[in-house]
Tab-separated table of C-alpha atoms and ligand atoms in Angstrom:
chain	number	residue	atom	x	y	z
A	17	UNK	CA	0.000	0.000	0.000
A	18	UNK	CA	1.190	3.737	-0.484
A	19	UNK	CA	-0.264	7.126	-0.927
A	20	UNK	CA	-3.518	6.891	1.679
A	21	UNK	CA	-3.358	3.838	1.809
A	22	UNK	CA	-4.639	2.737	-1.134
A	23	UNK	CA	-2.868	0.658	-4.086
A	24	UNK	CA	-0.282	2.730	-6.189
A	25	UNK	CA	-2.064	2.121	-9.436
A	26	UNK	CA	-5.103	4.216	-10.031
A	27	UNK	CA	-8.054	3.758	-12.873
A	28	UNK	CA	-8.772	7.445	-13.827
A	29	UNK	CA	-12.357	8.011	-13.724
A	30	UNK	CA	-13.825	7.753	-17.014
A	31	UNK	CA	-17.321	9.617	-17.495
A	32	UNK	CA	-19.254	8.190	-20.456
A	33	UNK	CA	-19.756	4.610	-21.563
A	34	UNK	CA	-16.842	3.469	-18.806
A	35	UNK	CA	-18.334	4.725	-15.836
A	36	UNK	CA	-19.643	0.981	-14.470
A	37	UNK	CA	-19.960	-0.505	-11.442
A	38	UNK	CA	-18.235	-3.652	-13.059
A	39	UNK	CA	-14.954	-2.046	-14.008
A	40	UNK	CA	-14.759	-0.058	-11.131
A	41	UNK	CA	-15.235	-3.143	-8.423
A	42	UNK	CA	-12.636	-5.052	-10.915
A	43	UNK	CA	-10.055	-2.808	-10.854
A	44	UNK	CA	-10.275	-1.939	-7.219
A	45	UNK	CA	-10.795	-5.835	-6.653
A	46	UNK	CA	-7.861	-6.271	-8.886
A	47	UNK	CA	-5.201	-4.809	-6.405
A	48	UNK	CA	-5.788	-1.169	-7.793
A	49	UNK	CA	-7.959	1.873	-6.818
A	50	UNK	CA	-10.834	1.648	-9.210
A	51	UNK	CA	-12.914	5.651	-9.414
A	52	UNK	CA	-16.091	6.137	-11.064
A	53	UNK	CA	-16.582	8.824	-13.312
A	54	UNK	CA	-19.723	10.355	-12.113
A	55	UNK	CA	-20.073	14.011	-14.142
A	56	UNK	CA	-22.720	12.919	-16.555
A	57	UNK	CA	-24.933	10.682	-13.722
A	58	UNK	CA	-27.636	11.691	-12.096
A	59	UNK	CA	-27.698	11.527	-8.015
A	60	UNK	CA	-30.206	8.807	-7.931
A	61	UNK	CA	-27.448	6.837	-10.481
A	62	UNK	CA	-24.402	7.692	-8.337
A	63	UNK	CA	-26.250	5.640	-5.575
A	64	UNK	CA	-27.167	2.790	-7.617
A	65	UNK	CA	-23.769	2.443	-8.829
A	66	UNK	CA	-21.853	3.049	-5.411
A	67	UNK	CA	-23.945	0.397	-3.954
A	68	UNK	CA	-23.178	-2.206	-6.857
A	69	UNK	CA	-19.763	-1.506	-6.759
A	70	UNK	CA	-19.747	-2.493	-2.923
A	71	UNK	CA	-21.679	-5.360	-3.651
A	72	UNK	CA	-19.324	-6.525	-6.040
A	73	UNK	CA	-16.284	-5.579	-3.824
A	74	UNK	CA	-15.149	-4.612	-0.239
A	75	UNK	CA	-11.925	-2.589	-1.344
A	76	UNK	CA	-12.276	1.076	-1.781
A	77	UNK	CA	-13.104	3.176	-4.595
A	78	UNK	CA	-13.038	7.150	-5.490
A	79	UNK	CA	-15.638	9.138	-7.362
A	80	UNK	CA	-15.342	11.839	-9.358
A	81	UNK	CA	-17.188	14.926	-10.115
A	82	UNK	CA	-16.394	17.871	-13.112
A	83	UNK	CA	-16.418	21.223	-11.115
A	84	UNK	CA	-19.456	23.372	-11.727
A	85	UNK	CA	-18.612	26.427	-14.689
A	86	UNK	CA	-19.553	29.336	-15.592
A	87	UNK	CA	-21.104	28.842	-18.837
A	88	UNK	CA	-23.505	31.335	-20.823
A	89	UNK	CA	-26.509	30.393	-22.982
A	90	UNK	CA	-25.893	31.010	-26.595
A	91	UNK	CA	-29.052	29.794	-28.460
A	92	UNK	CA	-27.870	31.266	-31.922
A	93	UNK	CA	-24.601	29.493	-31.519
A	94	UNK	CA	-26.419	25.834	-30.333
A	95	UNK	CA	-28.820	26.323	-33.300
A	96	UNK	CA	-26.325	26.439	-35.650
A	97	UNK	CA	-24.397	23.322	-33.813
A	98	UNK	CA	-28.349	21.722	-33.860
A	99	UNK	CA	-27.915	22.659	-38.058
A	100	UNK	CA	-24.553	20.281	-38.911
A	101	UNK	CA	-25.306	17.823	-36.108
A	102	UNK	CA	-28.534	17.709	-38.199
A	103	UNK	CA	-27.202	16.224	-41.075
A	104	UNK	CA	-25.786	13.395	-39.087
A	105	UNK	CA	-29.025	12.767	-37.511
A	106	UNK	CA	-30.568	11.902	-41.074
A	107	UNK	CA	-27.577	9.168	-41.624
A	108	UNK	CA	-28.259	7.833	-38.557
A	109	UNK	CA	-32.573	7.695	-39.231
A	110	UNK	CA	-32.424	9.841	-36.475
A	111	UNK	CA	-35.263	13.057	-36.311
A	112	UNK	CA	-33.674	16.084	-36.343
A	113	UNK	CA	-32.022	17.587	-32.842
A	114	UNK	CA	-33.387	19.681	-31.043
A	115	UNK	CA	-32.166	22.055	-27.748
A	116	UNK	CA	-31.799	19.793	-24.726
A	117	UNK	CA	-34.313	20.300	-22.189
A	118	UNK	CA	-31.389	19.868	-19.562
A	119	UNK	CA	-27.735	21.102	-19.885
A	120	UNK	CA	-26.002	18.787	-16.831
A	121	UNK	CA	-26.600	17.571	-13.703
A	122	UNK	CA	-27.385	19.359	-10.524
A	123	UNK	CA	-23.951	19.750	-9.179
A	124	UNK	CA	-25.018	20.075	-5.610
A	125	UNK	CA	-26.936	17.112	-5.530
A	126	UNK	CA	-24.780	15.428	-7.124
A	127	UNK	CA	-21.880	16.077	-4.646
A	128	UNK	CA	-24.567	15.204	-1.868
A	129	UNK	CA	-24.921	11.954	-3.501
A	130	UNK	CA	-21.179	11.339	-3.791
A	131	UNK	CA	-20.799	11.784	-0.034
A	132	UNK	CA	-23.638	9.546	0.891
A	133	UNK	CA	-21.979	6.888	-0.908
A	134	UNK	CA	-18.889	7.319	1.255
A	135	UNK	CA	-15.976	7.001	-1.277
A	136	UNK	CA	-11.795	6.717	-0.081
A	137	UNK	CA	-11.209	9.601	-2.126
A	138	UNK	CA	-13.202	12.327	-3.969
A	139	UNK	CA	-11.525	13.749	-7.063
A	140	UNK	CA	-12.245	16.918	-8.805
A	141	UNK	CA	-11.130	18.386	-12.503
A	142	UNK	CA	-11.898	21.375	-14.203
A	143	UNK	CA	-11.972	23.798	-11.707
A	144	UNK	CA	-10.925	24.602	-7.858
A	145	UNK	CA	-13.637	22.817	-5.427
A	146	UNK	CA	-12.318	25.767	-2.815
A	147	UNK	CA	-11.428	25.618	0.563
A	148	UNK	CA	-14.600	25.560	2.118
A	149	UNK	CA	-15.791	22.559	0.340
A	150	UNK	CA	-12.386	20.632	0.524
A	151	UNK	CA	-11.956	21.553	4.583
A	152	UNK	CA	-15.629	20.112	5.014
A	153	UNK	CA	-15.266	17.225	2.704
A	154	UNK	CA	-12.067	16.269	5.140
A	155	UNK	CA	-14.217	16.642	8.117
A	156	UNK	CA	-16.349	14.250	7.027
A	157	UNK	CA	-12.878	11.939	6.492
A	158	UNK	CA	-12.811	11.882	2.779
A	159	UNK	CA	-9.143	12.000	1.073
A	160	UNK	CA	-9.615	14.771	-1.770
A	161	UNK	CA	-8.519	15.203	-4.697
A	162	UNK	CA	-7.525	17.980	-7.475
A	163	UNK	CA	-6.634	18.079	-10.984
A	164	UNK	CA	-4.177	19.918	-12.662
A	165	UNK	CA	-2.665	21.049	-16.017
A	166	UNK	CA	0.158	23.174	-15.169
A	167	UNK	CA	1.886	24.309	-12.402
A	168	UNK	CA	-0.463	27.637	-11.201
A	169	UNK	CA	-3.398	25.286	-11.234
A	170	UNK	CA	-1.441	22.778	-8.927
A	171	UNK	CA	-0.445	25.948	-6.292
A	172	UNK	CA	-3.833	26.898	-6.481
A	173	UNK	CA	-5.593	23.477	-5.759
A	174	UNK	CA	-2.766	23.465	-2.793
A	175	UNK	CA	-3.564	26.467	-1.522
A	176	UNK	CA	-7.384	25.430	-1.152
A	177	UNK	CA	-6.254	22.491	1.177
A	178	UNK	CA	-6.618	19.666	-1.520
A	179	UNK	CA	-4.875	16.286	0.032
A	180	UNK	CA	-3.023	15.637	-3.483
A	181	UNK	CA	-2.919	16.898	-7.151
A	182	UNK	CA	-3.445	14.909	-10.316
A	183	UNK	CA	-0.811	16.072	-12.687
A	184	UNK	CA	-2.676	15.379	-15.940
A	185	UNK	CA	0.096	15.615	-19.167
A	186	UNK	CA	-1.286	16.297	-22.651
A	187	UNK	CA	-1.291	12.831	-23.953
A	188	UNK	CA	-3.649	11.942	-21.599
A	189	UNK	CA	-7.617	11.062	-23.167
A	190	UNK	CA	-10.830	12.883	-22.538
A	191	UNK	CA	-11.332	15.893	-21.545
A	192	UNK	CA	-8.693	18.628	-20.676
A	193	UNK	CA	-8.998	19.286	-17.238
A	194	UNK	CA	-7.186	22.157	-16.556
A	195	UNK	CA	-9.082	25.786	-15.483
A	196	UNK	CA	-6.579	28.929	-15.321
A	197	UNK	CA	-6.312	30.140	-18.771
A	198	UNK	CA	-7.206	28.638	-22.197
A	199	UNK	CA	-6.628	24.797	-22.508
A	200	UNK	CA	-4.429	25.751	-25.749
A	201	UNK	CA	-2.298	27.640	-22.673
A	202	UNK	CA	-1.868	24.496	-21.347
A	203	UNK	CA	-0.749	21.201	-23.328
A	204	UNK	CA	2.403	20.370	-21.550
A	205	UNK	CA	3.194	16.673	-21.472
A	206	UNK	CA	3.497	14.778	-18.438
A	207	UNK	CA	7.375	14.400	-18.711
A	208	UNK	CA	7.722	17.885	-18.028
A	209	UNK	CA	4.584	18.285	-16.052
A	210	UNK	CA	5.091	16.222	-12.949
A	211	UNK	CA	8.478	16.828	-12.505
A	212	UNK	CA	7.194	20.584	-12.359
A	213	UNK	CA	4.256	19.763	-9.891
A	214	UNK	CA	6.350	17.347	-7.367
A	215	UNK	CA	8.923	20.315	-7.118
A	216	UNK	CA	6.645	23.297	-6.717
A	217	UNK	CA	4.144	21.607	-4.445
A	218	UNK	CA	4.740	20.296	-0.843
A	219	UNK	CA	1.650	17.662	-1.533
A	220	UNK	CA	1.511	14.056	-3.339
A	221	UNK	CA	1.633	14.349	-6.997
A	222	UNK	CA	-0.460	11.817	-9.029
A	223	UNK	CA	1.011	11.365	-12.779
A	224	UNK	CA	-1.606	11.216	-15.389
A	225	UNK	CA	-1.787	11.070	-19.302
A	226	UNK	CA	-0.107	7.842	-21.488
A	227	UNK	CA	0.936	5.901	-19.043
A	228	UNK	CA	0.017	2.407	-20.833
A	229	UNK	CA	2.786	-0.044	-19.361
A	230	UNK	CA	4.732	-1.084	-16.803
A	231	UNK	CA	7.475	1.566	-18.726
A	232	UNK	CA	5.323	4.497	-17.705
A	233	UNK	CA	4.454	3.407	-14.708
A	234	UNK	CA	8.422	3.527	-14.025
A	235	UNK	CA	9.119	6.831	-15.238
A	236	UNK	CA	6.103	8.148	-13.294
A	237	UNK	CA	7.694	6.921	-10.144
A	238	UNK	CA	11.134	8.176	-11.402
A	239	UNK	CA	9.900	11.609	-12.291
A	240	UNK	CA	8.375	12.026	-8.351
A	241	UNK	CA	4.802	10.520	-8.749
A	242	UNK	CA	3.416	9.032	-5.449
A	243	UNK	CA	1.101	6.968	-7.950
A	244	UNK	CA	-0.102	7.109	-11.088
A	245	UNK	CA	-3.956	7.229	-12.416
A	246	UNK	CA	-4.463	5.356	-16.313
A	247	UNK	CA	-7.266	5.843	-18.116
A	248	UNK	CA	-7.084	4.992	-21.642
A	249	UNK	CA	-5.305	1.110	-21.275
A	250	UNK	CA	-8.256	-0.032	-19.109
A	251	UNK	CA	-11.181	1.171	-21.820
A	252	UNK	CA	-10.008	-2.158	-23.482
A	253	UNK	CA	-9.768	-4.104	-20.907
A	254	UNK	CA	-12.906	-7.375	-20.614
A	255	UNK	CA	-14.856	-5.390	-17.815
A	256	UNK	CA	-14.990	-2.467	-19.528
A	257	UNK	CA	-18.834	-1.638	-20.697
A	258	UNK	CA	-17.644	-0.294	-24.517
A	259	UNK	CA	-19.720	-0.571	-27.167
A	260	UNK	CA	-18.338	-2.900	-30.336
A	261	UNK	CA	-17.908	0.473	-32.398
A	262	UNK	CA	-15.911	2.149	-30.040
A	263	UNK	CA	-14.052	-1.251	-28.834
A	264	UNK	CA	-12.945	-1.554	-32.853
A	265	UNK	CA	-11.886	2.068	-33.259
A	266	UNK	CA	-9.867	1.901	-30.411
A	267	UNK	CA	-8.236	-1.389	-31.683
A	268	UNK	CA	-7.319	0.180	-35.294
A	269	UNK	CA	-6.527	3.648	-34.326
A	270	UNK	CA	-2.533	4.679	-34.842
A	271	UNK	CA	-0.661	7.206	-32.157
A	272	UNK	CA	-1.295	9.674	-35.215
A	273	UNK	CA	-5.107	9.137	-35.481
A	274	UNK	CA	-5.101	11.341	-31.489
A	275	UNK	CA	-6.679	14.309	-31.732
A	276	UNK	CA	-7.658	17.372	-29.483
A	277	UNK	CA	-11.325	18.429	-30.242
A	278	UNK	CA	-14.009	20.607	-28.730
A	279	UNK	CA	-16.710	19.286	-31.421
A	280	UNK	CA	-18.670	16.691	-29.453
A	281	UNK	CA	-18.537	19.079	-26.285
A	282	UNK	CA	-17.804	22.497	-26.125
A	283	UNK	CA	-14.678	21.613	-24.383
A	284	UNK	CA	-11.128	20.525	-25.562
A	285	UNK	CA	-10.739	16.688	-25.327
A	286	UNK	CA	-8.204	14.372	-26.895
A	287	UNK	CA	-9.692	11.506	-28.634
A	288	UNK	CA	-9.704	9.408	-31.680
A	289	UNK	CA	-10.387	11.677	-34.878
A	290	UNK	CA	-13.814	10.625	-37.163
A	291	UNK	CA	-16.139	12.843	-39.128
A	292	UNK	CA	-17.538	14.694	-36.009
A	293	UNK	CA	-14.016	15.885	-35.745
A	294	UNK	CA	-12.532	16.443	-38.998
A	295	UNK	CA	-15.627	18.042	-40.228
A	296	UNK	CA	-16.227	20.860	-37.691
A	297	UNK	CA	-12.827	21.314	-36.843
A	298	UNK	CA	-12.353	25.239	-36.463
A	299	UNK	CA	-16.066	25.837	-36.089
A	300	UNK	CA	-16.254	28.279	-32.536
A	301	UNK	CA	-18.953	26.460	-31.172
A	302	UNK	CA	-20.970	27.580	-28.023
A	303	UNK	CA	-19.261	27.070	-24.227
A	304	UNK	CA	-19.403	23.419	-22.697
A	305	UNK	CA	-21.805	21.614	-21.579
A	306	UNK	CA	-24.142	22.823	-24.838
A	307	UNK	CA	-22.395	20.737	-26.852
A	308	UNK	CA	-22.100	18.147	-24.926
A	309	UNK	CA	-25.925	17.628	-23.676
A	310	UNK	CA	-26.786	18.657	-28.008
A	311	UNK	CA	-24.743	15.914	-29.530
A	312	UNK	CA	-25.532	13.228	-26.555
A	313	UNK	CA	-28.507	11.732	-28.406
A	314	UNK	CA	-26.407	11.502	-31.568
A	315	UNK	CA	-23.266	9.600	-29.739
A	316	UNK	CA	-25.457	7.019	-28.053
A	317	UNK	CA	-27.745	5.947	-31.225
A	318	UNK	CA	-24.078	6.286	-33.109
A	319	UNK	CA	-22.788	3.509	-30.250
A	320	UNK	CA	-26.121	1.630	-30.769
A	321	UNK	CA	-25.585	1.457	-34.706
A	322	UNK	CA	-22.078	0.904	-34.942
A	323	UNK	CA	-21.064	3.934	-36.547
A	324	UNK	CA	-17.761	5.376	-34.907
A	325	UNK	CA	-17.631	7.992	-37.004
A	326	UNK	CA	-20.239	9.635	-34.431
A	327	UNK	CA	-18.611	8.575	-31.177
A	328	UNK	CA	-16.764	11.103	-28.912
A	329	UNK	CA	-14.323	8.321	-29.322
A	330	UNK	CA	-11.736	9.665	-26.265
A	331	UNK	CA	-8.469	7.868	-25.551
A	332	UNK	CA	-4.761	9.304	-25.622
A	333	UNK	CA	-2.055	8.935	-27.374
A	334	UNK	CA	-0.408	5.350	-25.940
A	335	UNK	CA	-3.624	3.727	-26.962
A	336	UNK	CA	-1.555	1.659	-29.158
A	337	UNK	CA	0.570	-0.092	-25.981
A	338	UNK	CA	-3.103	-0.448	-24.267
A	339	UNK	CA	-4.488	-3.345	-26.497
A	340	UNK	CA	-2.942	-5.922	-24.977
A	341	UNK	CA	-6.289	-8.290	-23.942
A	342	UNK	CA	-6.946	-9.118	-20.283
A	343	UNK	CA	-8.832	-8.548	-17.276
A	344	UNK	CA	-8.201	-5.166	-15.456
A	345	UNK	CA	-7.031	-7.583	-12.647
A	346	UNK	CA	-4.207	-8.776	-15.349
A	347	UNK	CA	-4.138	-4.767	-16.295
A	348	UNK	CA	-3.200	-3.612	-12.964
A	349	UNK	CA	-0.656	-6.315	-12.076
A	350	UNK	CA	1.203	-5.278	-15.254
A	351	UNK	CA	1.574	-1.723	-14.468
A	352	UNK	CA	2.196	-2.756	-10.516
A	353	UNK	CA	5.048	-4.346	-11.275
A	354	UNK	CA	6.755	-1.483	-13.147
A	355	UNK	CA	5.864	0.364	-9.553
A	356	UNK	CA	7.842	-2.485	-7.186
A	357	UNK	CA	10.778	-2.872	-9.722
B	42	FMN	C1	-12.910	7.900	-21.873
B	42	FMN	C2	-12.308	8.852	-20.902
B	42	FMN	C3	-13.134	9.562	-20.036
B	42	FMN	C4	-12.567	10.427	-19.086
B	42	FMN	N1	-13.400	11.048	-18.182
B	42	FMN	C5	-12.851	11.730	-17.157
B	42	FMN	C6	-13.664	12.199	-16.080
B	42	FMN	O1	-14.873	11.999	-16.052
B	42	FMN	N2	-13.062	12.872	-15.063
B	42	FMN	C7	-11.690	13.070	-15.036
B	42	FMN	O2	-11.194	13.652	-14.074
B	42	FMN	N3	-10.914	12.651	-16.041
B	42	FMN	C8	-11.458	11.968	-17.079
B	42	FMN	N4	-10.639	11.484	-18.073
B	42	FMN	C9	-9.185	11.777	-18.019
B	42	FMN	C10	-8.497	10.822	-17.085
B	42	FMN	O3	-8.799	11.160	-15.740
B	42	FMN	C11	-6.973	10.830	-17.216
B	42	FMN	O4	-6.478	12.125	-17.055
B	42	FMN	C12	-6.466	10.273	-18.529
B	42	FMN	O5	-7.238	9.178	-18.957
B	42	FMN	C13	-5.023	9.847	-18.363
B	42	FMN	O6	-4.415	9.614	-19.584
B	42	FMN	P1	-4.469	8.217	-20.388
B	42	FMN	O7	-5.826	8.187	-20.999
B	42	FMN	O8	-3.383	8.350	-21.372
B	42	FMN	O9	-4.270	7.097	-19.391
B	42	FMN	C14	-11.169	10.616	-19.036
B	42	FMN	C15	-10.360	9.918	-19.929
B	42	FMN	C16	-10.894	9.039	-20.852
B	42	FMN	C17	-9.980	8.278	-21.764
C-alpha cells in the first residue's frame, strides 16, 4: 500500500460509456484503486452504482465529479451546432435535434450523492472545489482530490487544502482538465509536467496522461509521482462496458489518429479523430456543456448502430501499448510491477 493507503495504481475516472460498477469493483478488486466517473450521472445513479460496486467488492473506490462552470446560454450558436449535427441525424434515421431540455446535472446534488456513498477519495477536474468545500469534505474523512494542467493550477488546488494533485500531461484522453487560462495555454506533457508539480508543491503528486505499461508506470515513479492514475489502457480491458464500435476504433486507431477536439462538447478533449471531428474542426462552437448535452442523443444511437464515425471516441495517445487483452485484474498487475521494480 502507499499514498492513503490505497494501491499505487489508479483507474482514472472515465465519465461516459466506462463509468460501471463492473470495471470499477474489478479494478479496485484487482489490487488497484478503481474511481467512477460520475459528471454525466444523475444523483439517484451515483447511488445505484456506489452500492453495486460495494456489492461486487469490499476494497475502496473514489468518485469523481467535473467542477461546476460558468457557462452562458448562446441559443444562436447551439442552433447552428443543432444545423450540422442535423445532417448526421438523417444518416443515422435519427429526427432532427433539437435544444436539450437539460444542460447537466445538478452539481449540488450530485456532490450530496457522492458523499452519501462514502468514497476513499473524492476527485475533482476542471476547476478549484475551494477551501470551504475541501476543509468540510475532510471533516467528514474523505481523502480529496484535485486536478491539474500546469503548475499555477497545482499551487492553487494546494492552496485550497486539496490532500493531493493529479498532474494530468497532454497525452492523456478525454477531456482537458485544466481551469486557469485557455486549454491551448496548457498542453504540456506529463514528462515535463510532474516533474514541475512534485517540485513546486509540498503535496503528493499523481502522474496522469499515457501511461500504458509497466514503462510508464516507471518513469512516473522516477519523475516524483506518489502513484499514477491510467485511463485509456483499461477502456479495453474485458470489464470495460464499450460498445463494439468504439471497442474496434480503439483497436485500429494509430498514435497519429489522437486528436484534441471541442466538437462533441464544447470543451477541448483528446480523442480518436472521425467525421464529427474532422468536419467541424475550427467551427467556434458555443461554451461546454451545450455541446455536450446537443450531440448526446447523436453519440449514443451512433454507439447503438455501430457507426464510430459519431462517437466522442476519447483515448490518448499510448492507446496503441493499451491493447494488450486481459482482465483489469491482469491490467493492474502489469503496471504494478513497473511500480515495485
Ligand atoms: C474515456 C475517458 C473519459 C474520461 N473522463 C474523465 C472524467 O470523467 N473525469 C476526469 O477527471 N478525467 C477523465 N478522463 C481523463 C483521465 O482522468 C486521465 O487524465 C487520462 O485518462 C489519463 O491519460 P491516459 O488516458 O493516457 O491514461 C477521461 C479519460 C478518458 C480516456
Amino acid at each position: 500500500m502507499g499514498l492513503f493507503n490505497l494501491p499505487p495504481i489508479w483507474m482514472a475516472p472515465m465519465a461516459g460509456e466506462a463509468s460501471s460498477a463492473t470495471l470499477v469493483a474489478a479494478v479496485s478488486a484487482g489490487g488497484g484503486f478503481g474511481q467512477l466517473g460520475a459528471a454525466y450521472l444523475a444523483p439517484a445513479r451515483i447511488t445505484e452504482i456506489a452500492a453495486d460496486i460495494r456489492a461486487r467488492t469490499d476494497q475502496p473506490f473514489g468518485i469523481n465529479l467535473f467542477c461546476p462552470q460558468p457557462w452562458q446560454p448562446d441559443d444562436a450558436g447551439l442552433d447552428a451546432y443543432l444545423a450540422r449535427l442535423a445532417v448526421w441525424h438523417a444518416e443515422l434515421g435519427l429526427p432532427a435535434p433539437t435544444r436539450p431540455a437539460q444542460f447537466e446535472e445538478d452539481f449540488e446534488a450530485q456532490l450530496a450523492a457522492t458523499i452519501a456513498a462514502k468514497p476513499a477519495a473524492i476527485s475533482f477536474v476542471m476547476g478549484d472545489p475551494g477551501a470551504a468545500r475541501v476543509a468540510a469534505l475532510q471533516d467528514l474523512g474523505f481523502t480529496v482530490l484535485g486536478t491539474a494542467t500546469q503548475v499555477s493550477e497545482g499551487l492553487a488546488l494546494q492552496a485550497s487544502g486539496v490532500d493531493a494533485v493529479i498532474a494530468q500531461g497532454y497525452e492523456g484522453g478525454g477531456h482537458r482538465g485544466g481551469f486557469l487560462g485557455t486549454p491551448e495555454g496548457a498542453l504540456i506533457g506529463t514528462m515535463a509536467l510532474v516533474p514541475q508539480l512534485v517540485d513546486a508543491l509540498d503535496i503528493p503528486v499523481i502522474a496522469a496522461g499515457g501511461i500504458a505499461d509497466a514503462r510508464g508506470v516507471a518513469a512516473a515513479q522516477a519523475l516524483g509521482a506518489s502513484a499514477v492514475t491510467v485511463g485509456t489502457a483499461f477502456l479495453l480491458v474485458d470489464e470495460c462496458p464499450l460498445s463494439p464500435a468504439y471497442r474496434a476504433a480503439l483497436l485500429a486507431a494509430r498514435d497519429a489518429d489522437s486528436t484534441l477536439t471541442r466538437a462533441f462538447s464544447g470543451r477541448l478533449a483528446r480523442g480518436v479523430a472521425n467525421r464529427v471531428t474532422r468536419e467541424l474542426e475550427g467551427l467556434v462552437l458555443p461554451a461546454f456543456p451545450q455541446p455536450n448535452a446537443a450531440s448526446r442523443p447523436m453519440r449514443q444511437a451512433a454507439a447503438k448502430a455501430g457507426q464510430a464515425d459519431f462517437i466522442s471516441l476519447w483515448a490518448g495517445q499510448a492507446l496503441p501499448l493499451s491493447r494488450k487483452p486481459g482482465s483489469a485484474a491482469e491490467l493492474v498487475a502489469a503496471l504494478t510491477r513497473g511500480w515495485t521494480a
